[in-house]
Amino acid sequence: MASPMRSLLTDPDRYLQSFRLFLERSTEHQSMREFVEKRLPDVIASIGNGKSTINVLSVGGGAGEMDLQILSKVRARYPGVTINNDVIEPSADQVSKYKERVAQTSNLENINFTWHKETAYEYESRMNAEKKSKKWDFIHMIQMLYYVKDVPATIRYFHSLLESQGKLLVILVSGNSGWQTLWKKFASSFPLDDLCFVSSADLPRILDSAGLKYQLYELPSHMDITSCFIEGDKGGELLLDFLTETLDFAKTAPPELKRQVMEELRKPGCSENRDGKVFFNNNLGVIVIEP
């Protein structure tokens, strides 16, 4: 009998709801912000040398929260320079929120925004069809490689678009995170559809075989998943959906699979118990790839 389990991506509204709750309950954006504050200035130290215009490409820009943080650092490093910021983002809802955020943010003069409502693959196909290969000084791909069909090919394509001093920044879950533990064990039981599980542990092999130079950083992050263990808790059910990428996991997963997943989520490989709460290891890996 066919499993009633369906991919969370089949319900974009529920996906966004669960994603926003994930951001609320985790230190994901705080960890990224800290990286942007402390490490990014060194990463972008030479991308705009001698240039009057800097071209930045955001692949999977979401609602723009991290993008604007990154742009503020580029602007601080290269005052007075014009920044062209192109955004690839397939979700109309996220693009709309991004535009609202830009409209409400001051100090964005000198920055031109262009949005492309499409996937990374659609962007690549369109550029190839139009025989265009615009070069970029800085490209970043934050938490988006799970949604591409061919990770090595995607990295190779966007890397090929870098200027001679450019940098490609990739952020995704760490190979030391609870995600790696959970998905290694259960990915074959989840209805993944077009989703692929990739972590920072997979990237060195891909980059080494392509002969690319890179630096790796680890960002500590956690998420409070205590509510996942409270039967019938709406927030807990949403977080479980996000963790398993399954629509209504608590209601549609076979009882044995649900039991095993809930058990795994409490183990040290996934989470830490602290002050009566369960904190999921949401560590991130950052990879900075040279041109």
PDB file of C-alpha atoms in Angstrom, residues 116-233:
ATOM      1  CA  HIS A 116      14.512  36.591 -10.656  1.00  0.00           C
ATOM      2  CA  LYS A 117      11.567  34.428  -9.540  1.00  0.00           C
ATOM      3  CA  GLU A 118      13.105  31.131 -10.579  1.00  0.00           C
ATOM      4  CA  THR A 119      15.196  28.235  -9.314  1.00  0.00           C
ATOM      5  CA  ALA A 120      18.968  28.094  -9.666  1.00  0.00           C
ATOM      6  CA  TYR A 121      18.534  25.538 -12.455  1.00  0.00           C
ATOM      7  CA  GLU A 122      15.989  27.738 -14.288  1.00  0.00           C
ATOM      8  CA  TYR A 123      18.380  30.692 -14.023  1.00  0.00           C
ATOM      9  CA  GLU A 124      21.249  28.623 -15.433  1.00  0.00           C
ATOM     10  CA  SER A 125      19.066  27.281 -18.280  1.00  0.00           C
ATOM     11  CA  ARG A 126      17.829  30.793 -19.152  1.00  0.00           C
ATOM     12  CA  MET A 127      21.349  32.256 -19.144  1.00  0.00           C
ATOM     13  CA  ASN A 128      22.575  29.425 -21.387  1.00  0.00           C
ATOM     14  CA  ALA A 129      19.608  29.854 -23.760  1.00  0.00           C
ATOM     15  CA  GLU A 130      20.288  33.608 -23.944  1.00  0.00           C
ATOM     16  CA  LYS A 131      24.029  32.862 -24.319  1.00  0.00           C
ATOM     17  CA  LYS A 132      24.766  35.112 -21.351  1.00  0.00           C
ATOM     18  CA  SER A 133      27.422  34.527 -18.736  1.00  0.00           C
ATOM     19  CA  LYS A 134      27.511  37.611 -16.562  1.00  0.00           C
ATOM     20  CA  LYS A 135      30.432  37.593 -14.118  1.00  0.00           C
ATOM     21  CA  TRP A 136      30.012  38.219 -10.396  1.00  0.00           C
ATOM     22  CA  ASP A 137      32.316  39.546  -7.682  1.00  0.00           C
ATOM     23  CA  PHE A 138      30.489  37.747  -4.887  1.00  0.00           C
ATOM     24  CA  ILE A 139      28.000  34.863  -5.074  1.00  0.00           C
ATOM     25  CA  HIS A 140      26.344  33.358  -2.009  1.00  0.00           C
ATOM     26  CA  MET A 141      24.186  30.249  -1.671  1.00  0.00           C
ATOM     27  CA  ILE A 142      22.710  30.044   1.831  1.00  0.00           C
ATOM     28  CA  GLN A 143      20.835  26.863   2.801  1.00  0.00           C
ATOM     29  CA  MET A 144      19.733  26.165  -0.779  1.00  0.00           C
ATOM     30  CA  LEU A 145      21.803  23.233  -2.090  1.00  0.00           C
ATOM     31  CA  TYR A 146      19.213  20.736  -0.776  1.00  0.00           C
ATOM     32  CA  TYR A 147      16.847  21.915  -3.512  1.00  0.00           C
ATOM     33  CA  VAL A 148      19.052  21.253  -6.540  1.00  0.00           C
ATOM     34  CA  LYS A 149      19.163  18.025  -8.510  1.00  0.00           C
ATOM     35  CA  ASP A 150      22.920  17.965  -9.130  1.00  0.00           C
ATOM     36  CA  VAL A 151      24.999  19.576  -6.380  1.00  0.00           C
ATOM     37  CA  PRO A 152      28.466  19.275  -8.058  1.00  0.00           C
ATOM     38  CA  ALA A 153      27.117  20.666 -11.369  1.00  0.00           C
ATOM     39  CA  THR A 154      25.399  23.583  -9.596  1.00  0.00           C
ATOM     40  CA  ILE A 155      28.578  24.504  -7.709  1.00  0.00           C
ATOM     41  CA  ARG A 156      30.667  24.221 -10.893  1.00  0.00           C
ATOM     42  CA  TYR A 157      28.263  26.442 -12.853  1.00  0.00           C
ATOM     43  CA  PHE A 158      28.091  29.277 -10.310  1.00  0.00           C
ATOM     44  CA  HIS A 159      31.828  29.020  -9.633  1.00  0.00           C
ATOM     45  CA  SER A 160      32.396  29.531 -13.379  1.00  0.00           C
ATOM     46  CA  LEU A 161      30.632  32.910 -13.092  1.00  0.00           C
ATOM     47  CA  LEU A 162      33.168  34.362 -10.620  1.00  0.00           C
ATOM     48  CA  GLU A 163      35.366  37.314 -11.507  1.00  0.00           C
ATOM     49  CA  SER A 164      39.130  36.812 -11.034  1.00  0.00           C
ATOM     50  CA  GLN A 165      38.975  38.200  -7.448  1.00  0.00           C
ATOM     51  CA  GLY A 166      35.468  36.872  -6.746  1.00  0.00           C
ATOM     52  CA  LYS A 167      34.323  34.527  -3.992  1.00  0.00           C
ATOM     53  CA  LEU A 168      31.569  31.924  -3.755  1.00  0.00           C
ATOM     54  CA  LEU A 169      30.120  31.499  -0.254  1.00  0.00           C
ATOM     55  CA  VAL A 170      28.093  28.374   0.577  1.00  0.00           C
ATOM     56  CA  ILE A 171      26.299  27.819   3.898  1.00  0.00           C
ATOM     57  CA  LEU A 172      24.539  24.552   4.721  1.00  0.00           C
ATOM     58  CA  VAL A 173      24.098  22.185   7.650  1.00  0.00           C
ATOM     59  CA  SER A 174      27.295  20.886   9.187  1.00  0.00           C
ATOM     60  CA  GLY A 175      28.487  17.306   8.911  1.00  0.00           C
ATOM     61  CA  ASN A 176      28.605  17.413  12.738  1.00  0.00           C
ATOM     62  CA  SER A 177      24.971  18.484  13.113  1.00  0.00           C
ATOM     63  CA  GLY A 178      21.886  16.617  14.264  1.00  0.00           C
ATOM     64  CA  TRP A 179      20.619  16.902  10.679  1.00  0.00           C
ATOM     65  CA  GLN A 180      23.460  14.680   9.464  1.00  0.00           C
ATOM     66  CA  THR A 181      22.684  12.057  12.143  1.00  0.00           C
ATOM     67  CA  LEU A 182      18.910  12.121  11.561  1.00  0.00           C
ATOM     68  CA  TRP A 183      19.025  12.095   7.784  1.00  0.00           C
ATOM     69  CA  LYS A 184      21.753   9.484   7.443  1.00  0.00           C
ATOM     70  CA  LYS A 185      19.542   7.126   9.384  1.00  0.00           C
ATOM     71  CA  PHE A 186      16.079   7.993   8.029  1.00  0.00           C
ATOM     72  CA  ALA A 187      16.387   9.744   4.655  1.00  0.00           C
ATOM     73  CA  SER A 188      15.265   6.602   2.808  1.00  0.00           C
ATOM     74  CA  SER A 189      12.042   6.600   4.892  1.00  0.00           C
ATOM     75  CA  PHE A 190      11.145  10.257   4.242  1.00  0.00           C
ATOM     76  CA  PRO A 191       9.203  11.329   1.108  1.00  0.00           C
ATOM     77  CA  LEU A 192      12.024  13.417  -0.341  1.00  0.00           C
ATOM     78  CA  ASP A 193      10.700  14.020  -3.868  1.00  0.00           C
ATOM     79  CA  ASP A 194      13.084  16.622  -5.299  1.00  0.00           C
ATOM     80  CA  LEU A 195      15.023  17.153  -2.098  1.00  0.00           C
ATOM     81  CA  CYS A 196      18.590  15.905  -1.675  1.00  0.00           C
ATOM     82  CA  PHE A 197      20.371  15.760   1.647  1.00  0.00           C
ATOM     83  CA  VAL A 198      23.799  17.339   1.538  1.00  0.00           C
ATOM     84  CA  SER A 199      25.933  18.660   4.406  1.00  0.00           C
ATOM     85  CA  SER A 200      29.264  20.471   4.700  1.00  0.00           C
ATOM     86  CA  ALA A 201      30.873  17.018   5.101  1.00  0.00           C
ATOM     87  CA  ASP A 202      30.059  16.277   1.435  1.00  0.00           C
ATOM     88  CA  LEU A 203      31.530  19.463   0.001  1.00  0.00           C
ATOM     89  CA  PRO A 204      35.317  18.853   0.330  1.00  0.00           C
ATOM     90  CA  ARG A 205      35.078  15.696  -1.800  1.00  0.00           C
ATOM     91  CA  ILE A 206      33.110  17.587  -4.487  1.00  0.00           C
ATOM     92  CA  LEU A 207      35.450  20.602  -4.405  1.00  0.00           C
ATOM     93  CA  ASP A 208      38.653  18.523  -4.300  1.00  0.00           C
ATOM     94  CA  SER A 209      37.571  16.489  -7.326  1.00  0.00           C
ATOM     95  CA  ALA A 210      36.888  19.764  -9.196  1.00  0.00           C
ATOM     96  CA  GLY A 211      40.318  21.048  -8.136  1.00  0.00           C
ATOM     97  CA  LEU A 212      38.856  24.077  -6.328  1.00  0.00           C
ATOM     98  CA  LYS A 213      40.475  25.949  -3.440  1.00  0.00           C
ATOM     99  CA  TYR A 214      38.322  26.696  -0.398  1.00  0.00           C
ATOM    100  CA  GLN A 215      38.165  27.441   3.329  1.00  0.00           C
ATOM    101  CA  LEU A 216      35.809  25.718   5.769  1.00  0.00           C
ATOM    102  CA  TYR A 217      34.275  27.212   8.909  1.00  0.00           C
ATOM    103  CA  GLU A 218      31.967  25.680  11.525  1.00  0.00           C
ATOM    104  CA  LEU A 219      29.161  27.793  13.053  1.00  0.00           C
ATOM    105  CA  PRO A 220      27.602  26.544  16.312  1.00  0.00           C
ATOM    106  CA  SER A 221      23.800  26.747  16.311  1.00  0.00           C
ATOM    107  CA  HIS A 222      20.928  24.999  18.097  1.00  0.00           C
ATOM    108  CA  MET A 223      17.128  24.765  17.996  1.00  0.00           C
ATOM    109  CA  ASP A 224      14.686  24.240  20.857  1.00  0.00           C
ATOM    110  CA  ILE A 225      12.631  21.182  19.844  1.00  0.00           C
ATOM    111  CA  THR A 226      11.078  20.520  23.284  1.00  0.00           C
ATOM    112  CA  SER A 227       7.569  21.075  21.864  1.00  0.00           C
ATOM    113  CA  CYS A 228       8.089  18.180  19.398  1.00  0.00           C
ATOM    114  CA  PHE A 229       7.668  15.791  22.345  1.00  0.00           C
ATOM    115  CA  ILE A 230       4.359  17.297  23.512  1.00  0.00           C
ATOM    116  CA  GLU A 231       1.565  15.270  21.892  1.00  0.00           C
ATOM    117  CA  GLY A 232      -0.746  17.506  19.856  1.00  0.00           C
ATOM    118  CA  ASP A 233       1.428  20.660  20.180  1.00  0.00           C
TER     119      ASP A 233
END
